[in-house]
Short mmCIF file of C-alpha atoms and ligand atoms in Angstrom, two decimals:
data_model
loop_
_atom_site.label_atom_id
_atom_site.label_comp_id
_atom_site.label_asym_id
_atom_site.label_seq_id
_atom_site.Cartn_x
_atom_site.Cartn_y
_atom_site.Cartn_z
CA MET A 28 -133.57 25.99 -29.57
CA GLU A 29 -132.03 29.22 -28.23
CA SER A 30 -129.12 30.37 -30.33
CA TYR A 31 -126.09 32.43 -29.31
CA ASP A 32 -123.11 34.07 -31.00
CA LEU A 33 -120.94 32.63 -28.20
CA ILE A 34 -121.35 30.03 -25.47
CA VAL A 35 -118.63 29.93 -22.85
CA LEU A 36 -118.12 26.83 -20.70
CA GLY A 37 -116.81 27.75 -17.22
CA SER A 38 -117.16 30.95 -15.15
CA GLY A 39 -113.58 31.39 -13.94
CA PRO A 40 -111.51 34.42 -14.95
CA ALA A 41 -110.99 33.10 -18.49
CA GLY A 42 -114.67 32.41 -19.12
CA GLN A 43 -115.87 35.67 -17.58
CA ARG A 44 -113.58 37.82 -19.72
CA ALA A 45 -114.43 35.89 -22.89
CA ALA A 46 -118.16 36.40 -22.37
CA ILE A 47 -117.83 40.09 -21.47
CA GLN A 48 -115.57 40.80 -24.44
CA ALA A 49 -118.10 39.19 -26.76
CA VAL A 50 -120.84 41.37 -25.39
CA LYS A 51 -118.69 44.43 -25.84
CA PHE A 52 -118.55 43.51 -29.51
CA GLY A 53 -122.33 43.58 -29.58
CA LYS A 54 -122.68 39.80 -29.59
CA ARG A 55 -125.11 37.56 -27.69
CA ALA A 56 -123.26 35.49 -25.16
CA ALA A 57 -124.17 32.85 -22.57
CA LEU A 58 -122.03 31.30 -19.88
CA VAL A 59 -122.44 27.79 -18.47
CA GLU A 60 -121.19 26.98 -14.99
CA LYS A 61 -121.48 23.56 -13.41
CA LEU A 62 -121.32 24.81 -9.79
CA GLU A 63 -123.99 26.86 -8.02
CA VAL A 64 -121.35 29.47 -7.33
CA ILE A 65 -119.64 31.31 -10.14
CA GLY A 66 -116.06 32.51 -10.21
CA GLY A 67 -114.18 29.21 -10.72
CA THR A 68 -111.05 28.13 -8.91
CA ALA A 69 -109.88 31.74 -8.84
CA ILE A 70 -112.59 32.94 -6.55
CA ASN A 71 -113.71 29.80 -4.70
CA THR A 72 -110.66 27.66 -3.93
CA GLY A 73 -107.52 29.11 -5.50
CA THR A 74 -106.30 32.68 -5.96
CA ILE A 75 -108.71 34.65 -3.79
CA PRO A 76 -108.90 32.31 -0.78
CA SER A 77 -105.13 31.67 -0.79
CA LYS A 78 -104.27 35.36 -1.06
CA THR A 79 -106.78 36.27 1.66
CA ILE A 80 -105.47 33.55 3.97
CA ARG A 81 -101.99 34.90 3.34
CA GLU A 82 -103.11 38.45 4.20
CA ALA A 83 -104.75 37.14 7.43
CA VAL A 84 -101.59 35.20 8.32
CA LEU A 85 -99.39 38.24 7.81
CA HIS A 86 -101.68 40.46 9.84
CA LEU A 87 -102.45 38.12 12.76
CA SER A 88 -98.89 36.85 13.10
CA GLY A 89 -97.60 40.44 13.17
CA PHE A 90 -95.04 39.33 10.57
CA HIS A 91 -94.44 42.78 9.07
CA TYR A 92 -93.56 44.28 12.44
CA GLN A 93 -91.41 41.49 13.79
CA GLY A 94 -88.35 43.12 12.21
CA ILE A 95 -89.08 46.18 14.33
CA TYR A 96 -90.65 44.83 17.58
CA GLY A 97 -88.90 41.42 17.68
CA VAL A 98 -89.76 37.91 16.46
CA ASN A 99 -92.11 37.30 19.37
CA TYR A 100 -94.41 40.19 18.38
CA ARG A 101 -98.00 38.91 17.63
CA VAL A 102 -101.30 40.58 16.83
CA LYS A 103 -103.15 37.48 18.05
CA GLU A 104 -101.63 34.81 20.24
CA GLN A 105 -103.64 31.71 19.32
CA ILE A 106 -104.48 31.92 15.59
CA THR A 107 -107.08 29.36 14.48
CA MET A 108 -108.37 28.00 11.16
CA ALA A 109 -111.57 29.83 11.97
CA ASP A 110 -109.70 33.16 11.98
CA LEU A 111 -108.32 32.45 8.55
CA ALA A 112 -111.59 31.07 7.20
CA PHE A 113 -113.57 34.04 8.46
CA ARG A 114 -111.64 36.55 6.40
CA ALA A 115 -111.49 34.22 3.33
CA GLN A 116 -115.25 33.60 3.33
CA HIS A 117 -115.97 37.31 3.52
CA VAL A 118 -113.81 38.10 0.48
CA ILE A 119 -115.05 35.07 -1.49
CA LYS A 120 -118.68 36.12 -0.96
CA THR A 121 -118.01 39.69 -2.00
CA GLU A 122 -116.10 38.61 -5.11
CA ILE A 123 -118.90 36.27 -6.17
CA ASP A 124 -121.44 39.07 -5.73
CA VAL A 125 -119.29 41.53 -7.73
CA THR A 126 -118.73 39.01 -10.55
CA ARG A 127 -122.44 38.04 -10.73
CA ALA A 128 -123.41 41.71 -10.91
CA GLN A 129 -120.85 42.34 -13.64
CA LEU A 130 -122.12 39.45 -15.78
CA SER A 131 -125.71 40.53 -15.27
CA ARG A 132 -124.96 44.21 -16.02
CA ASN A 133 -123.41 43.12 -19.33
CA GLY A 134 -126.48 41.07 -20.23
CA ILE A 135 -124.74 37.67 -20.13
CA GLU A 136 -127.08 34.80 -19.45
CA VAL A 137 -125.66 32.37 -16.88
CA PHE A 138 -126.87 28.72 -17.01
CA THR A 139 -126.10 26.52 -13.99
CA GLY A 140 -125.30 22.91 -14.93
CA ILE A 141 -122.69 20.69 -16.45
CA GLY A 142 -121.95 21.78 -20.01
CA SER A 143 -121.10 19.17 -22.62
CA PHE A 144 -120.96 18.98 -26.36
CA ALA A 145 -123.96 17.44 -28.15
CA ASP A 146 -122.23 18.12 -31.47
CA PRO A 147 -119.70 20.75 -32.63
CA HIS A 148 -122.27 23.55 -32.45
CA ARG A 149 -124.66 22.41 -29.70
CA VAL A 150 -124.09 22.51 -25.97
CA HIS A 151 -126.06 20.33 -23.55
CA VAL A 152 -126.55 21.74 -20.02
CA ALA A 153 -127.54 19.30 -17.24
CA GLY A 154 -128.38 21.05 -13.99
CA SER A 155 -130.24 20.20 -10.84
CA ARG A 156 -133.30 22.06 -12.22
CA GLY A 157 -133.39 20.23 -15.56
CA GLN A 158 -131.72 19.86 -18.91
CA ALA A 159 -131.53 22.09 -21.97
CA GLU A 160 -129.64 22.41 -25.23
CA TYR A 161 -128.30 25.57 -26.88
CA GLU A 162 -126.77 26.35 -30.16
CA ALA A 163 -123.79 28.62 -30.74
CA ALA A 164 -121.79 29.95 -33.66
CA ASN A 165 -118.69 29.97 -31.41
CA ILE A 166 -117.84 28.07 -28.25
CA ILE A 167 -115.04 28.84 -25.76
CA ILE A 168 -113.95 26.12 -23.36
CA ALA A 169 -112.74 27.66 -20.07
CA THR A 170 -113.35 24.80 -17.68
CA GLY A 171 -110.13 25.14 -15.75
CA THR A 172 -108.46 22.45 -13.67
CA LYS A 173 -108.75 20.43 -10.46
CA PRO A 174 -105.98 19.11 -8.18
CA ALA A 175 -104.54 15.97 -9.67
CA SER A 176 -105.42 12.91 -7.60
CA THR A 177 -103.15 9.97 -7.01
CA SER A 178 -103.63 6.54 -5.51
CA LEU A 179 -100.37 7.14 -3.53
CA VAL A 180 -102.15 9.56 -1.17
CA PRO A 181 -105.14 8.51 1.02
CA PHE A 182 -106.84 11.98 1.10
CA ASN A 183 -109.19 12.31 4.10
CA ASN A 184 -110.33 15.95 3.75
CA THR A 185 -108.93 16.90 7.21
CA THR A 186 -105.30 15.94 7.69
CA ILE A 187 -104.37 14.71 4.23
CA ILE A 188 -105.61 17.30 1.78
CA ASN A 189 -105.14 19.00 -1.56
CA SER A 190 -105.06 22.78 -2.07
CA ASP A 191 -108.87 22.94 -2.65
CA GLN A 192 -109.35 21.59 0.90
CA ILE A 193 -107.17 23.92 2.95
CA LEU A 194 -110.12 25.58 4.70
CA GLN A 195 -111.51 22.18 5.65
CA MET A 196 -108.56 21.51 7.96
CA PRO A 197 -110.10 21.69 11.44
CA VAL A 198 -106.98 22.96 13.19
CA ILE A 199 -103.67 24.49 12.31
CA PRO A 200 -101.26 21.59 12.75
CA LYS A 201 -97.96 21.94 14.65
CA THR A 202 -96.08 20.08 11.96
CA MET A 203 -96.89 19.68 8.32
CA ILE A 204 -95.61 17.97 5.18
CA VAL A 205 -96.09 19.80 1.86
CA VAL A 206 -95.52 17.74 -1.26
CA GLY A 207 -94.78 19.86 -4.32
CA GLY A 208 -92.37 22.79 -4.73
CA GLY A 209 -94.37 24.58 -7.40
CA VAL A 210 -96.16 27.90 -6.79
CA ILE A 211 -99.10 26.46 -4.77
CA GLY A 212 -96.95 24.26 -2.53
CA VAL A 213 -94.39 26.95 -1.84
CA GLU A 214 -97.02 29.65 -1.16
CA TYR A 215 -98.80 27.52 1.42
CA THR A 216 -95.46 26.44 2.91
CA CYS A 217 -94.68 30.09 3.53
CA MET A 218 -98.07 30.79 5.11
CA PHE A 219 -97.96 27.85 7.51
CA ALA A 220 -94.31 28.47 8.39
CA THR A 221 -95.15 32.11 9.21
CA LEU A 222 -97.84 30.74 11.59
CA GLY A 223 -95.10 28.80 13.36
CA VAL A 224 -95.87 25.42 11.81
CA ARG A 225 -92.74 23.25 11.32
CA VAL A 226 -93.11 22.44 7.61
CA THR A 227 -91.14 19.85 5.56
CA LEU A 228 -91.37 20.69 1.86
CA ILE A 229 -90.69 17.79 -0.55
CA GLU A 230 -89.87 18.44 -4.20
CA LYS A 231 -88.63 15.95 -6.69
CA ARG A 232 -86.71 18.49 -8.75
CA PRO A 233 -83.40 19.95 -7.53
CA ARG A 234 -84.82 23.40 -6.99
CA LEU A 235 -88.05 25.22 -6.24
CA LEU A 236 -89.94 27.38 -8.77
CA GLU A 237 -87.72 26.45 -11.66
CA PHE A 238 -89.09 29.09 -13.98
CA ALA A 239 -88.06 31.96 -11.68
CA ASP A 240 -84.64 33.67 -11.38
CA THR A 241 -82.15 31.55 -9.39
CA GLU A 242 -81.00 34.45 -7.23
CA MET A 243 -84.60 35.19 -6.12
CA VAL A 244 -85.33 31.55 -5.40
CA GLU A 245 -82.10 31.21 -3.42
CA ALA A 246 -83.14 34.22 -1.36
CA LEU A 247 -86.53 32.65 -0.81
CA CYS A 248 -84.92 29.38 0.34
CA TYR A 249 -82.89 31.36 2.89
CA HIS A 250 -86.15 32.83 4.25
CA LEU A 251 -87.86 29.42 4.28
CA ARG A 252 -85.00 27.86 6.25
CA ASP A 253 -84.99 30.84 8.58
CA ARG A 254 -88.67 30.05 9.25
CA ARG A 255 -87.56 26.49 10.15
CA VAL A 256 -88.79 24.90 6.92
CA THR A 257 -86.96 21.70 6.05
CA LEU A 258 -86.41 21.51 2.33
CA ARG A 259 -86.21 18.04 0.89
CA LEU A 260 -85.20 18.64 -2.76
CA ASN A 261 -84.52 15.84 -5.23
CA GLU A 262 -86.78 13.63 -3.15
CA GLU A 263 -89.85 11.84 -4.32
CA VAL A 264 -92.83 10.55 -2.29
CA GLU A 265 -93.43 6.80 -2.70
CA SER A 266 -96.47 6.45 -0.47
CA VAL A 267 -98.37 8.25 2.25
CA GLU A 268 -99.75 6.55 5.42
CA ASP A 269 -102.61 7.92 7.42
CA HIS A 270 -101.96 7.09 11.06
CA HIS A 271 -105.12 8.91 12.12
CA GLU A 272 -104.64 10.49 15.63
CA SER A 273 -100.86 9.98 15.43
CA GLY A 274 -100.47 11.89 12.17
CA VAL A 275 -99.25 11.23 8.66
CA VAL A 276 -96.10 9.58 7.33
CA ALA A 277 -94.65 10.24 3.85
CA ASN A 278 -92.35 7.47 2.68
CA LEU A 279 -89.74 8.79 0.24
CA LYS A 280 -88.10 6.81 -2.56
CA SER A 281 -84.76 7.47 -0.79
CA LYS A 282 -86.18 5.39 2.11
CA LYS A 283 -86.52 8.40 4.39
CA LYS A 284 -89.71 8.76 6.39
CA VAL A 285 -91.13 12.21 7.01
CA SER A 286 -93.83 12.60 9.63
CA GLY A 287 -96.22 15.40 10.41
CA GLU A 288 -99.67 16.14 11.81
CA ALA A 289 -100.98 16.99 8.32
CA LEU A 290 -100.01 16.66 4.68
CA LEU A 291 -100.80 18.98 1.82
CA TYR A 292 -100.43 17.35 -1.60
CA ALA A 293 -99.79 20.10 -4.15
CA VAL A 294 -98.39 18.20 -7.15
CA GLY A 295 -99.97 19.21 -10.45
CA ARG A 296 -103.48 19.86 -11.65
CA GLN A 297 -105.66 18.07 -14.18
CA GLY A 298 -107.84 19.71 -16.83
CA ASN A 299 -111.62 19.60 -16.28
CA ILE A 300 -112.51 17.80 -19.47
CA ASP A 301 -114.15 14.57 -18.25
CA GLU A 302 -117.65 15.92 -18.45
CA LEU A 303 -117.29 17.85 -21.73
CA ASN A 304 -117.88 14.99 -24.14
CA LEU A 305 -115.09 16.41 -26.32
CA ALA A 306 -115.44 13.57 -28.80
CA ALA A 307 -118.87 14.86 -29.89
CA ALA A 308 -117.15 18.07 -30.95
CA GLY A 309 -114.33 16.17 -32.69
CA LEU A 310 -111.82 17.24 -30.01
CA GLU A 311 -109.54 15.49 -27.59
CA ALA A 312 -107.25 16.35 -24.66
CA ASP A 313 -103.83 15.05 -23.58
CA SER A 314 -103.19 12.72 -20.56
CA ARG A 315 -103.25 15.73 -18.18
CA GLY A 316 -106.57 16.96 -19.55
CA ARG A 317 -105.05 19.84 -21.51
CA ILE A 318 -106.69 20.91 -24.76
CA LEU A 319 -104.29 21.79 -27.57
CA VAL A 320 -104.78 25.25 -29.14
CA ASP A 321 -102.96 27.45 -31.68
CA GLU A 322 -101.72 31.03 -31.22
CA ASP A 323 -105.31 32.30 -31.51
CA TYR A 324 -106.45 29.84 -28.75
CA ARG A 325 -108.34 27.98 -31.48
CA THR A 326 -108.74 24.25 -31.25
CA ARG A 327 -108.74 22.04 -34.34
CA GLN A 328 -112.37 23.11 -34.82
CA PRO A 329 -112.15 26.67 -36.16
CA HIS A 330 -115.19 27.93 -34.12
CA ILE A 331 -114.19 26.25 -30.81
CA PHE A 332 -111.55 27.94 -28.64
CA ALA A 333 -109.98 26.90 -25.33
CA VAL A 334 -108.45 29.31 -22.80
CA GLY A 335 -107.20 29.45 -19.20
CA ASP A 336 -105.79 26.62 -17.12
CA VAL A 337 -107.40 23.92 -19.31
CA ILE A 338 -104.76 24.71 -21.96
CA GLY A 339 -101.86 24.46 -19.47
CA PHE A 340 -98.93 26.84 -18.71
CA PRO A 341 -98.78 29.45 -17.25
CA SER A 342 -102.03 28.65 -15.40
CA LEU A 343 -102.39 32.11 -13.88
CA GLY A 344 -105.65 33.95 -13.24
CA SER A 345 -104.12 37.10 -14.72
CA VAL A 346 -103.18 35.40 -17.98
CA SER A 347 -106.41 33.38 -18.14
CA MET A 348 -108.42 36.59 -18.23
CA GLU A 349 -106.31 37.89 -21.10
CA GLN A 350 -106.60 34.60 -23.05
CA GLY A 351 -110.41 34.82 -22.69
CA ARG A 352 -110.40 38.33 -24.08
CA ILE A 353 -108.12 37.39 -26.98
CA ALA A 354 -110.10 34.26 -27.90
CA ALA A 355 -113.37 36.21 -27.95
CA ALA A 356 -111.83 38.80 -30.27
CA ASN A 357 -110.47 36.07 -32.57
CA ALA A 358 -113.81 34.32 -32.62
CA PHE A 359 -115.43 37.45 -34.07
CA GLY A 360 -112.54 38.50 -36.23
CA MET A 361 -111.90 41.65 -34.19
CA PRO A 362 -108.41 43.16 -33.92
CA ILE A 363 -106.78 42.77 -30.50
CA LYS A 364 -103.37 43.66 -29.09
CA SER A 365 -101.68 41.82 -26.23
CA ASN A 366 -98.05 41.90 -25.28
CA ARG A 367 -97.55 38.20 -24.64
CA ALA A 368 -93.78 38.52 -24.06
CA LEU A 369 -94.51 40.80 -21.11
CA TYR A 370 -96.95 38.85 -19.06
CA PRO A 371 -95.82 39.24 -15.40
CA TYR A 372 -95.49 36.63 -12.69
CA GLY A 373 -96.60 37.27 -9.13
CA ILE A 374 -95.74 34.53 -6.62
CA TYR A 375 -97.22 35.21 -3.24
CA THR A 376 -94.60 33.53 -1.17
CA ILE A 377 -93.47 35.29 2.04
CA PRO A 378 -91.70 37.40 0.92
CA GLU A 379 -93.33 37.86 -2.46
CA ILE A 380 -91.45 37.17 -5.69
CA SER A 381 -92.45 38.91 -8.90
CA PHE A 382 -90.82 39.13 -12.24
CA ILE A 383 -91.11 40.00 -15.89
CA GLY A 384 -88.97 39.45 -18.95
CA ARG A 385 -86.01 37.06 -19.05
CA THR A 386 -83.95 35.61 -16.21
CA GLU A 387 -80.16 35.64 -16.03
CA GLU A 388 -80.12 31.87 -16.77
CA GLN A 389 -82.23 32.27 -19.90
CA LEU A 390 -80.05 35.10 -21.25
CA THR A 391 -76.90 33.13 -20.51
CA ASP A 392 -78.35 30.05 -22.28
CA GLU A 393 -79.28 32.27 -25.27
CA GLY A 394 -75.82 33.86 -25.36
CA VAL A 395 -77.24 37.35 -24.88
CA PRO A 396 -74.88 39.76 -23.06
CA TYR A 397 -76.42 41.66 -20.15
CA GLU A 398 -75.60 43.70 -17.06
CA ILE A 399 -77.52 43.78 -13.78
CA GLY A 400 -78.26 46.48 -11.25
CA ILE A 401 -79.47 45.63 -7.76
CA ALA A 402 -81.12 47.68 -5.04
CA TYR A 403 -81.72 46.28 -1.53
CA PHE A 404 -84.81 47.39 0.38
CA ARG A 405 -82.61 48.04 3.39
CA GLU A 406 -80.86 50.87 1.47
CA ILE A 407 -84.17 52.63 0.91
CA PRO A 408 -85.90 54.53 3.72
CA ARG A 409 -89.27 52.89 2.93
CA GLY A 410 -87.69 49.51 3.43
CA GLN A 411 -86.58 50.53 6.91
CA ILE A 412 -89.91 52.12 7.69
CA ARG A 413 -91.80 48.97 6.64
CA GLY A 414 -89.38 46.73 8.44
CA ASP A 415 -88.58 44.81 5.26
CA THR A 416 -84.79 44.94 5.17
CA THR A 417 -84.28 41.73 3.21
CA GLY A 418 -86.05 42.56 -0.07
CA ARG A 419 -84.22 43.32 -3.28
CA LEU A 420 -84.89 44.45 -6.83
CA LYS A 421 -82.81 43.43 -9.76
CA LEU A 422 -82.80 45.08 -13.20
CA ILE A 423 -81.32 43.17 -16.16
CA PHE A 424 -80.44 45.29 -19.13
CA ASP A 425 -78.59 45.31 -22.43
CA PRO A 426 -75.14 46.89 -21.80
CA ASP A 427 -75.13 48.61 -25.26
CA THR A 428 -78.65 49.83 -25.78
CA LYS A 429 -79.51 50.01 -21.97
CA LEU A 430 -82.88 48.48 -22.88
CA LEU A 431 -84.52 46.68 -19.96
CA LEU A 432 -84.56 42.88 -20.45
CA GLY A 433 -86.00 41.78 -17.11
CA VAL A 434 -87.03 42.89 -13.68
CA HIS A 435 -86.90 40.49 -10.72
CA ILE A 436 -88.07 41.41 -7.21
CA ILE A 437 -88.28 39.64 -3.89
CA GLY A 438 -89.85 41.42 -0.93
CA GLU A 439 -93.15 42.61 0.31
CA GLY A 440 -95.16 44.44 -2.35
CA ALA A 441 -93.04 42.95 -5.13
CA SER A 442 -96.09 42.08 -7.23
CA GLU A 443 -97.23 45.71 -7.25
CA LEU A 444 -93.78 47.23 -7.60
CA LEU A 445 -93.06 45.11 -10.68
CA HIS A 446 -95.61 46.99 -12.77
CA ILE A 447 -93.36 50.06 -12.99
CA GLY A 448 -90.77 47.93 -14.71
CA GLN A 449 -93.44 46.34 -16.85
CA ALA A 450 -94.55 49.74 -18.16
CA VAL A 451 -91.02 50.76 -18.96
CA MET A 452 -90.31 47.49 -20.79
CA ALA A 453 -93.55 47.69 -22.73
CA LEU A 454 -92.73 51.22 -23.84
CA LYS A 455 -89.23 50.05 -24.78
CA GLY A 456 -87.61 52.20 -22.10
CA THR A 457 -84.03 52.02 -20.92
CA VAL A 458 -82.55 51.87 -17.41
CA GLU A 459 -81.64 55.51 -17.89
CA TYR A 460 -85.31 56.34 -17.53
CA PHE A 461 -85.09 55.43 -13.84
CA VAL A 462 -82.01 57.64 -13.33
CA ASP A 463 -83.76 60.59 -15.03
CA SER A 464 -87.02 60.22 -13.07
CA VAL A 465 -88.03 61.46 -9.65
CA PHE A 466 -89.90 58.92 -7.48
CA ASN A 467 -92.04 59.75 -4.47
CA TYR A 468 -89.99 59.68 -1.32
CA PRO A 469 -89.95 57.53 0.72
CA THR A 470 -91.24 54.65 -1.53
CA LEU A 471 -90.02 51.25 -2.49
CA ALA A 472 -90.18 52.54 -6.11
CA GLU A 473 -86.91 54.31 -5.39
CA CYS A 474 -85.30 50.90 -5.70
CA TYR A 475 -85.63 51.30 -9.47
CA LYS A 476 -83.41 54.40 -9.36
CA THR A 477 -80.86 52.85 -7.01
CA ALA A 478 -80.70 49.66 -9.06
CA ALA A 479 -80.31 51.64 -12.29
CA PHE A 480 -77.35 53.62 -10.82
CA ASN A 481 -75.85 50.39 -9.52
CA GLY A 482 -76.05 48.76 -12.93
CA LEU A 483 -74.87 51.74 -14.94
CA ASN A 484 -71.93 52.28 -12.59
CA LYS A 485 -70.72 48.77 -13.39
CA LEU A 486 -70.69 49.67 -17.07
CA SER A 487 -68.63 52.78 -16.68
CA LYS A 488 -65.92 50.77 -14.89
CA THR A 489 -65.52 48.29 -17.76
C1 FAD B 24 -104.20 27.59 -4.55
C2 FAD B 24 -104.11 28.38 -5.82
C3 FAD B 24 -103.59 29.69 -5.75
C4 FAD B 24 -103.55 30.46 -6.91
N1 FAD B 24 -103.03 31.71 -6.87
C5 FAD B 24 -102.98 32.49 -7.97
C6 FAD B 24 -102.46 33.79 -7.92
O1 FAD B 24 -102.05 34.29 -6.84
N2 FAD B 24 -102.43 34.57 -9.07
C7 FAD B 24 -102.89 34.07 -10.26
O2 FAD B 24 -102.87 34.81 -11.26
N3 FAD B 24 -103.39 32.81 -10.36
C8 FAD B 24 -103.41 32.02 -9.25
N4 FAD B 24 -103.92 30.74 -9.31
C9 FAD B 24 -104.32 30.21 -10.62
C10 FAD B 24 -105.79 30.67 -10.99
O3 FAD B 24 -106.64 30.36 -9.96
C11 FAD B 24 -106.14 30.02 -12.29
O4 FAD B 24 -105.16 30.33 -13.28
C12 FAD B 24 -107.50 30.50 -12.77
O5 FAD B 24 -108.50 30.24 -11.87
C13 FAD B 24 -107.81 29.82 -14.10
O6 FAD B 24 -108.97 30.33 -14.59
P1 FAD B 24 -109.94 29.51 -15.58
O7 FAD B 24 -111.04 30.42 -15.89
O8 FAD B 24 -109.09 28.90 -16.66
O9 FAD B 24 -110.49 28.27 -14.72
P2 FAD B 24 -111.16 28.13 -13.28
O10 FAD B 24 -110.96 29.36 -12.44
O11 FAD B 24 -110.72 26.84 -12.72
O12 FAD B 24 -112.75 28.08 -13.64
C14 FAD B 24 -113.26 27.00 -14.40
C15 FAD B 24 -114.74 26.90 -14.10
O13 FAD B 24 -115.30 25.95 -15.03
C16 FAD B 24 -116.27 25.14 -14.36
N5 FAD B 24 -116.51 23.93 -15.11
C17 FAD B 24 -115.70 22.85 -15.19
N6 FAD B 24 -116.24 21.94 -16.00
C18 FAD B 24 -117.40 22.43 -16.45
C19 FAD B 24 -118.40 21.95 -17.33
N7 FAD B 24 -118.29 20.78 -17.91
N8 FAD B 24 -119.50 22.75 -17.51
C20 FAD B 24 -119.60 23.96 -16.94
N9 FAD B 24 -118.65 24.46 -16.10
C21 FAD B 24 -117.62 23.69 -15.87
C22 FAD B 24 -115.67 24.95 -12.98
O14 FAD B 24 -116.67 24.61 -12.03
C23 FAD B 24 -115.04 26.32 -12.73
O15 FAD B 24 -115.99 27.17 -12.06
C24 FAD B 24 -103.99 29.95 -8.16
C25 FAD B 24 -104.54 28.63 -8.21
C26 FAD B 24 -104.62 27.89 -7.04
C27 FAD B 24 -105.19 26.50 -7.14
#
């Protein structure tokens, strides 16, 4: 039986990084992927397709230039699902090729087939071309998640879908129901609303994106409503009816009926653990398929680790990669540094929201005094040039030490812009750094300087 230092189950971002890190330590690593394509949810159905569709939507709808040329400005009049799929398929294919080449260059063997535990050290691989068993000193589970299914929703792959099935919708509907006000539901709501679809977004909690700063989420809700999105917060779906040619009806617990031509169900995801035979490794998962790990991403078996979405929050591609890297280092007792308190969030709504550090609500709850400084994109020449006059950047800082406690941005490019703040926070910088620095002109980065002045001016008045 072939023997490895590390076998990784799953080829998404978490699994890839774990395997590559092991090879960098001079170890022999293999990766098992159940699908014929590698890359996981990130490349095939989640991050990459959704962000490419978003880019296509922004381009074809002429969104960025509507502030300048008027709301009726379009790059393409009749946008179709084929337009969106064309661009997404191109990027997906390239990303798969790049990833495959990267794994091969690093000497990582990739086995195609369903991986499962034969015992705590042996992995069984069942593929279309046969079966095999491999032995490993260490095993990392990185099998990700799939959309949670529910008997309440009669999925039909065309008009009643989950987020994995977006590209299977034959046409862009005129009206749409989105169930779920988490990141996936809100991102797709924004994309379809930008295409002119009348979206009703249903969320059972009283607010969207509850982990993000309230001010940023309130600003997003303004934009959603401006794009004619109906927000149904504090509302729960009781059942969904497929009326075929005449559309879909969602029956709410409050007895309201919401109808649309299509329905996207984006409520929760379930860990891919059903095929792993966890019991053979002496492991188990919770009711949502999440595997419990410690700080080192170690399961209760010291040589078996779990990383990425299969361990739950934050379920981000960015963080999954880092967890894979850390777990591989821990498996081989190698030192590794990672600033876990400073993992950023990028939410690709329209406009984008991105943040790092703590929110005003968290600091208030913790009794930590703070001051804020705000800059509006409209005050900055680059904001006017880009036609984004509604974005804003907020710095939260300690009024005594001036240390940066959080950065929250809404507006196009927020997810890139945030990394300036991340660097300053990681290096324990203060808001004064922004005042003392010169930024390229005209850039959105100047918002940091304006926000710093705004915040520091408030201090001098008190
Ligand atoms: C619509 C959507 C949009 C998203 N947007 C973003 C974003 O903008 N930014 C961001 O950072 N994150 C985003 N995410 C989250 C991101 O996709 C995930 O955090 C990331 O893919 C998790 O990586 P992973 O390696 O844990 O799992 P996955 O990427 O899910 O990969 C797991 C792999 O394991 C395989 N597998 C499962 N079971 C087995 C088995 N028994 N044997 C062998 N292989 C198996 C699967 O086939 C899959 O290929 C998005 C997700 C979705 C759904």
